[in-house]
Coordinates of C-alpha atoms in Angstrom, one line a residue:
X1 CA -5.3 20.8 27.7
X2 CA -5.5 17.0 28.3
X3 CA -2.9 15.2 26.6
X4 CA -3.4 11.5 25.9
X5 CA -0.3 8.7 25.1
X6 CA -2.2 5.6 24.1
X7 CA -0.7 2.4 22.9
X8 CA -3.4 0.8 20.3
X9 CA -3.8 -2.7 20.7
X10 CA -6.9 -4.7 18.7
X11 CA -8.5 -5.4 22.1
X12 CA -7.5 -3.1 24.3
X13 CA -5.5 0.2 24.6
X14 CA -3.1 1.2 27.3
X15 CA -2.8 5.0 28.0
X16 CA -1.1 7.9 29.8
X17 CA -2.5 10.9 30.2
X18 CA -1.1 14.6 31.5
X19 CA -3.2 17.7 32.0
X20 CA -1.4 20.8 31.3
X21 CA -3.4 23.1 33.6
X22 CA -3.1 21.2 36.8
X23 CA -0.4 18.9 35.9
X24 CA -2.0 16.2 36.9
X25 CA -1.0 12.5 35.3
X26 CA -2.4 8.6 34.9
X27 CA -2.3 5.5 33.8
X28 CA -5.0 3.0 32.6
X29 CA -6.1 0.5 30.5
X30 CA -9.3 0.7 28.3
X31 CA -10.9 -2.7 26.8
X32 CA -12.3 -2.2 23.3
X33 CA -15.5 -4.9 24.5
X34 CA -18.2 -2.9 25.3
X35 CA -18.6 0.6 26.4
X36 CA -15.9 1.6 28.5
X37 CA -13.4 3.1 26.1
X38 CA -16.4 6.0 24.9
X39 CA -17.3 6.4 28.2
X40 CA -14.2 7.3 29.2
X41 CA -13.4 9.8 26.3
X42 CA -17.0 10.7 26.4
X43 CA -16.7 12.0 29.9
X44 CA -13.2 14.2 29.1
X45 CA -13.8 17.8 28.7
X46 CA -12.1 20.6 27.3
X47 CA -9.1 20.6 24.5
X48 CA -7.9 16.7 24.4
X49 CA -4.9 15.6 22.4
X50 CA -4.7 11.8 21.5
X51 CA -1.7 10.3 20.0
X52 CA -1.4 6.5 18.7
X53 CA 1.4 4.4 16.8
X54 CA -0.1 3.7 12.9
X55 CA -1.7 1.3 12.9
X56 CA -4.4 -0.7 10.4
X57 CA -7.1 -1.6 13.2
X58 CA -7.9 1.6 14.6
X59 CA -10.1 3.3 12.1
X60 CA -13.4 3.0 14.5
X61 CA -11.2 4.7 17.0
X62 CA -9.9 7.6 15.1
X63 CA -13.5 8.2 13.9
X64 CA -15.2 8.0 17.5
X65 CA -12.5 10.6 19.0
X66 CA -13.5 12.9 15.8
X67 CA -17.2 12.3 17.1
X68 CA -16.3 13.3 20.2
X69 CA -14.2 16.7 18.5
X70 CA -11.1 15.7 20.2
X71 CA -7.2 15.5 18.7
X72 CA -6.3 12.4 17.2
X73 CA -2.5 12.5 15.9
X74 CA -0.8 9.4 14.2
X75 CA 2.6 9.2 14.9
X76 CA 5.2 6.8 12.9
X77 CA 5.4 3.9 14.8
X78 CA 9.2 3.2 13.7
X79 CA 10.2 6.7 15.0
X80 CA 8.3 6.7 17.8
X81 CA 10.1 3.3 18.9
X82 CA 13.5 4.7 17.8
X83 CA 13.6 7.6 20.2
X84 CA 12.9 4.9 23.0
X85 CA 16.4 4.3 24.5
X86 CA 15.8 1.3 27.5
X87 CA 15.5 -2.3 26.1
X88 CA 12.6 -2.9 28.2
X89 CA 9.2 -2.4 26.3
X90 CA 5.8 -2.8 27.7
X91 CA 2.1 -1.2 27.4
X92 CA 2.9 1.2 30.6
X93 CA 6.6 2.5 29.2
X94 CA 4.9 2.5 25.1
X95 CA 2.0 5.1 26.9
X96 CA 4.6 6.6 28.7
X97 CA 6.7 7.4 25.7
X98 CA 4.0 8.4 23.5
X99 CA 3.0 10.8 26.1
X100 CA 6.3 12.4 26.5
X101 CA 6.7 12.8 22.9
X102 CA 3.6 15.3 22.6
X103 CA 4.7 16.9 25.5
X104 CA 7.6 17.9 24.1
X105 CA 6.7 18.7 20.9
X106 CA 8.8 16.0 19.5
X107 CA 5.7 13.5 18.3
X108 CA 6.5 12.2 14.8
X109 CA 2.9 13.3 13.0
X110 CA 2.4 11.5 10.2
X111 CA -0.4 12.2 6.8
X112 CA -3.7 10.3 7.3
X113 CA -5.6 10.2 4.0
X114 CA -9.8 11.0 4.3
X115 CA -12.1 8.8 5.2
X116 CA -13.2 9.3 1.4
X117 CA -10.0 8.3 0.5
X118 CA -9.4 5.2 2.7
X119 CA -12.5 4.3 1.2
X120 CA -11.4 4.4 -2.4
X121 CA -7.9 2.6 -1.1
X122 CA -10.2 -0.7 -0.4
X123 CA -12.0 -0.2 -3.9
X124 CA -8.5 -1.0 -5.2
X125 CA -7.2 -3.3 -2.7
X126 CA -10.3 -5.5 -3.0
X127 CA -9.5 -5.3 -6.9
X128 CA -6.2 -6.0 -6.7
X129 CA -6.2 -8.9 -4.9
X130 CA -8.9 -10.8 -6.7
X131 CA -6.8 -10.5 -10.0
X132 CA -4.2 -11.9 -7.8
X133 CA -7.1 -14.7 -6.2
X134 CA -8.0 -15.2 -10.1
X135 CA -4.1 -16.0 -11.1
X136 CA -3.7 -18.5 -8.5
X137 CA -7.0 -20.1 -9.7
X138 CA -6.2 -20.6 -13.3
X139 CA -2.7 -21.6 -12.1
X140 CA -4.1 -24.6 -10.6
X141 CA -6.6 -25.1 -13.7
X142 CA -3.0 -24.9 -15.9
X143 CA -1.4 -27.5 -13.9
X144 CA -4.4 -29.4 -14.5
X145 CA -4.6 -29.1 -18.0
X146 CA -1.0 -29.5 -18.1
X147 CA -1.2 -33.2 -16.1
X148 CA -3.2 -34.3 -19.0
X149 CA -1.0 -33.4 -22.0
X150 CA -2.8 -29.9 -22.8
X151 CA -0.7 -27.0 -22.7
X152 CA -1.9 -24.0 -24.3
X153 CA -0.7 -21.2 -22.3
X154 CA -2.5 -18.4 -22.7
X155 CA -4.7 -19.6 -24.9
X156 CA -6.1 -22.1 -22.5
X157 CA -8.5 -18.9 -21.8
X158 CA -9.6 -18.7 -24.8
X159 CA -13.2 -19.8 -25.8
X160 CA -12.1 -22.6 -27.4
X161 CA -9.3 -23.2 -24.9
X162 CA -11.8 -23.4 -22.0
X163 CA -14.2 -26.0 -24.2
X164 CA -10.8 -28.5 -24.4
X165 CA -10.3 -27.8 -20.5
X166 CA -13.9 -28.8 -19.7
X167 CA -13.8 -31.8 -22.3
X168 CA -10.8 -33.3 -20.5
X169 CA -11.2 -36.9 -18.8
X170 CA -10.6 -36.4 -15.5
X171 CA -11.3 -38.9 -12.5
X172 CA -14.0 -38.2 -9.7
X173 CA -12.0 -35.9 -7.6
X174 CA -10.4 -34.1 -10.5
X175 CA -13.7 -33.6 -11.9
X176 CA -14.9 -31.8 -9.0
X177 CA -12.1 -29.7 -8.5
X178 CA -12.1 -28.3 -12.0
X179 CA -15.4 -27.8 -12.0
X180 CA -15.3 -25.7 -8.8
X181 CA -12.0 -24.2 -10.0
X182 CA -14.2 -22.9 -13.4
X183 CA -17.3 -21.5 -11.2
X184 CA -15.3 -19.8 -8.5
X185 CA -12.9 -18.5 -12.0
X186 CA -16.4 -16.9 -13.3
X187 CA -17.6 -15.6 -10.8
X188 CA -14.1 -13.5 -10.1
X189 CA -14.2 -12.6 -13.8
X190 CA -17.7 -11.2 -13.0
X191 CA -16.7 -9.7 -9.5
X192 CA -13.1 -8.0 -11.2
X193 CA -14.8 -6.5 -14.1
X194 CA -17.5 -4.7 -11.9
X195 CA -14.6 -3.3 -9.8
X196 CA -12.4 -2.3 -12.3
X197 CA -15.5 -0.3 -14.0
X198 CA -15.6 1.5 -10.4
X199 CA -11.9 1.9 -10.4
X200 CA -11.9 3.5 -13.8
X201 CA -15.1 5.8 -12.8
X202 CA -13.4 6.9 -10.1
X203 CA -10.1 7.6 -11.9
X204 CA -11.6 9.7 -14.5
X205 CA -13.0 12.0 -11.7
X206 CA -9.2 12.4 -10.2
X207 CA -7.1 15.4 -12.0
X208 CA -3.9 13.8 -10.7
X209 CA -5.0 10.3 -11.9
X210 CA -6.2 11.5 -15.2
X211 CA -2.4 13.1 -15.6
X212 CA -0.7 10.1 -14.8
X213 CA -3.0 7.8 -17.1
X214 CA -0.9 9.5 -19.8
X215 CA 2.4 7.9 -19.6
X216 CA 2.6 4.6 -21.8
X217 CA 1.9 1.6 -19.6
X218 CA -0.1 3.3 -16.7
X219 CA -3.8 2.6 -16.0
X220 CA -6.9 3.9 -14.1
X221 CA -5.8 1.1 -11.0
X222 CA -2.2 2.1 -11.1
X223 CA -2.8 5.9 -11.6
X224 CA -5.7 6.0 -8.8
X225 CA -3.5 3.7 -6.3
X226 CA -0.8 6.0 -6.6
X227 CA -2.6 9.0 -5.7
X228 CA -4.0 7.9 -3.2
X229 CA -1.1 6.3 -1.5
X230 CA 1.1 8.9 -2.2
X231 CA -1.3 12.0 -1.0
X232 CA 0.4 15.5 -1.0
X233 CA 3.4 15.9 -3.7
X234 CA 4.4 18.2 -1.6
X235 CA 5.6 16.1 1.3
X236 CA 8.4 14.5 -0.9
X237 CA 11.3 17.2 -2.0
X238 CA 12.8 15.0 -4.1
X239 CA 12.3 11.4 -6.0
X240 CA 14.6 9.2 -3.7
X241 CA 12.0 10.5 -0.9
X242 CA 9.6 8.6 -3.2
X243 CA 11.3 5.3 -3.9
X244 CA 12.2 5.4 -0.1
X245 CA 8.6 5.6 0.9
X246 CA 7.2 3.0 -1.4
X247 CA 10.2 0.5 -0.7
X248 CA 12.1 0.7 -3.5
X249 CA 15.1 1.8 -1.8
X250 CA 18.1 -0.7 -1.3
X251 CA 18.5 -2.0 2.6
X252 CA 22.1 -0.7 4.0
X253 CA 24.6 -2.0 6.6
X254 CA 27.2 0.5 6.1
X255 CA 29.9 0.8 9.0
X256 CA 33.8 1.8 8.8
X257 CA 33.7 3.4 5.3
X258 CA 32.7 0.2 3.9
X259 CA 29.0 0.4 2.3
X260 CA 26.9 -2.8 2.0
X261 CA 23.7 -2.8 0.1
X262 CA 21.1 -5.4 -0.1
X263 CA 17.9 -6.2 -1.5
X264 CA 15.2 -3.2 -1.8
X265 CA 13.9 -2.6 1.7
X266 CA 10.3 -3.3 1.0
X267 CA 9.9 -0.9 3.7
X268 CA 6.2 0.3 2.1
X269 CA 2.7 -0.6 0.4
X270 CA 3.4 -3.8 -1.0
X271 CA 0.2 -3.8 -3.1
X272 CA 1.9 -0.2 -4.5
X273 CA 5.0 -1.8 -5.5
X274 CA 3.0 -5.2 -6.8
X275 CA 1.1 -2.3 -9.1
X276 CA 4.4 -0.8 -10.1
X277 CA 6.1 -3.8 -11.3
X278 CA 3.5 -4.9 -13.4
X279 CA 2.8 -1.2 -14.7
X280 CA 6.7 -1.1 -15.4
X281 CA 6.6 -4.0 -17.8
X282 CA 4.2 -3.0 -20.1
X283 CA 5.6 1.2 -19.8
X284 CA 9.1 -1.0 -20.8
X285 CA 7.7 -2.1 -24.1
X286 CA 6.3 1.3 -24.8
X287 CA 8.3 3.9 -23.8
X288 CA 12.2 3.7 -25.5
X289 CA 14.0 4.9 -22.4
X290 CA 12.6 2.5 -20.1
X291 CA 12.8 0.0 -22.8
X292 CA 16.8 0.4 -23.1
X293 CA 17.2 0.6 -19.8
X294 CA 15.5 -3.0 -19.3
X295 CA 17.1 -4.5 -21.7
X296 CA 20.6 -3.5 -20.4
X297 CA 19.8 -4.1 -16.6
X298 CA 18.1 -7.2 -18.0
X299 CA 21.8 -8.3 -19.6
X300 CA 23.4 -7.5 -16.6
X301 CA 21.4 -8.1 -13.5
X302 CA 18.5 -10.6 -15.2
X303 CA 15.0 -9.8 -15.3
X304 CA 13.9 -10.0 -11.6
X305 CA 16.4 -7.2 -10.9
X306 CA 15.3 -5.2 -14.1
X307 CA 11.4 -5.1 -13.6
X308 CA 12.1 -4.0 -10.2
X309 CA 14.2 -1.2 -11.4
X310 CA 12.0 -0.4 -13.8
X311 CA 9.2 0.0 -11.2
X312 CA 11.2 2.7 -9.1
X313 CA 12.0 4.6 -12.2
X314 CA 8.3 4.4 -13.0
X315 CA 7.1 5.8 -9.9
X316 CA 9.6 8.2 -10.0
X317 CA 8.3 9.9 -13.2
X318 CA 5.1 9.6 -11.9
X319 CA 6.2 11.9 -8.6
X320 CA 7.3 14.4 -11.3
X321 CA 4.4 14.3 -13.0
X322 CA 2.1 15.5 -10.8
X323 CA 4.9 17.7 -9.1
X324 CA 5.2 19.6 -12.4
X325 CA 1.5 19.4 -12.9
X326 CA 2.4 18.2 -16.7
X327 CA 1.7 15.3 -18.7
X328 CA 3.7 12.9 -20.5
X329 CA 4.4 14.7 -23.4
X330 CA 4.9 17.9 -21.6
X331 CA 7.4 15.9 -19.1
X332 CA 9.5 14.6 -22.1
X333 CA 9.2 18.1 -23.8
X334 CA 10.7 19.3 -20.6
X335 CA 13.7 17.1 -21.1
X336 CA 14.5 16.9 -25.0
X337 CA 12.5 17.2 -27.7
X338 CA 12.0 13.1 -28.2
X339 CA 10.6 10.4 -26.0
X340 CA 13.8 9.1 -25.6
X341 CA 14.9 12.4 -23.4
X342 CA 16.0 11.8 -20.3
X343 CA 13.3 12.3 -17.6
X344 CA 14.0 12.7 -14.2
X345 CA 14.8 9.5 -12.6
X346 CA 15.7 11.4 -9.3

């Protein structure tokens, strides 16, 4: 078997490789321009094992090694770079380390969704972040309004809202801007309804999304999104695994029986968590216990704190959810015999 330690640059890639049977090794570095990176895997024969660091660029690589019907194994790129001991790092010693790690059986494998399924990841990406392109757009448009004495708030939206906003007397500039401000706004009105009909096509095909669509608060991008970044159930044994993953977890610096916490790590899908918190406020107006626990973490902690809380407990329900394989109503009949039971928060 020829195993392979490559580290994954957007341009190039430096690797290490080892055969088993002869025990032969090398070094060398493969530039992504051109044709000498398939060549060179084209031309290896036999059983070959690659390993690379995760990474969001190498897509086109994983899929030509799969052409080619050799190994590819993703590895955790924070684990692999802990078991590194020396302070030096370069391309050579990253191979290097890879390398040894598959020799010895100590490479930290990671899940890699399908391509189907990193496919419908950018359906909701590309959704998500227009409604955050189309916020920032009427944000501007509401300062605009605002610098001339109309503030309507939400209501600026509104059909007669948007005939004040295009009435106002503006200079030349102004005039310009709002006018572009109120095509581009259109035209991502048009864009994110398209995309949220796919989103919500899509959902309805998922069992596991379908399930999660029941709890109060939780929608076809939500539910989708959270399969899909989640995978397996099966890979977490309990909640804390979950909010860990996502980022919800507080950052530590604990040291001589003294515990510091900080801030939640962040240490996860950031358009997950973005999804979570806004899920979380509206399943914190609907459902009693999250509602309570808002208000009270709202009193003692303010609202920033709160939603974010509120957005762990969320996706912690949801992990239970599909890792009893029951809905809502089956998850609080599980608890109590009310909504305001106490689910599993852990």
């Amino acid at each position: 078997m020829m195993i392979i330690g490559c580290d994954f640059h957007t341009r190039y890639q430096e690797i290490a490789w080892l055969d088993s049977e002869t025990g032969e090794t090398g070094e060398q570095r493969l530039e992504h321009g051109g044709e000498q990176v398939r060549k060179f895997y084209a031309g290896l024969s036999g059983t070959v094992r690659v390993g690379i660091e995760a990474t969001g660029y190498s897509q086109w690589f994983e899929r030509m090694l799969q052409e080619l019907g050799h190994e590819v194994w993703i590895g955790d790129a924070a684990e692999i770079r802990a078991s590194v001991v020396r302070k030096q790092k370069t391309d050579q010693r990253d191979a290097a380390q890879v390398l040894e790690l598959l020799r010895t059986d100590r490479f930290p494998r990671i899940w890699v969704p399908t391509p189907g399924e990193r496919d419908l990841r950018q359906l909701v990406l590309h959704r998500v972040k227009l409604v955050q392109l189309r916020t920032r757009v009427q944000n501007q448009l509401q300062a605009m309004a605002m610098g001339q004495g109309v503030c309507r708030r939400k209501k600026l939206w509104s059909t007669r809202g948007r005939a004040e906003l295009e009435r106002l007397a503006l200079d030349r500039w102004a005039h310009r801007r709002r006018a572009e401000l109120l095509q581009l706004l259109d035209q991502l009105e048009q864009s994110i309804g398209e995309l949220h009909g796919a989103v919500e096509q899509q959902a309805r095909q998922h069992p596991d999304a379908v399930l999660l669509m029941t709890h109060p608060g939780v929608g076809p991008v939500t539910s989708l999104a959270f399969v899909l970044t989640l995978g397996p159930v099966s890979r977490f044994s309990r909640g804390k695994k979950v909010g860990s993953y996502l980022g919800f977890n507080p950052s530590e610096h604990s040291s001589g029986g003294r515990q510091r916490l900080g801030s939640i790590s962040k240490q996860g899908n950031s358009t997950m968590r973005w999804l979570l918190v806004e899920a979380g406020q509206t399943a914190a107006r609907l459902d009693p216990l999250l509602h309570r626990s808002y208000q009270r973490l709202k009193f003692r902690k303010g609202s920033a704190i709160a939603k974010v809380a509120i957005a762990r407990k969320l996706a912690v329900r949801l992990y239970w959810m599909l890792r009893s394989r029951c809905d809502y109503a089956g998850l609080v009949r599980m608890s109590g015999s009310s909504s305001s039971a106490v689910v599993p928060e852990s």
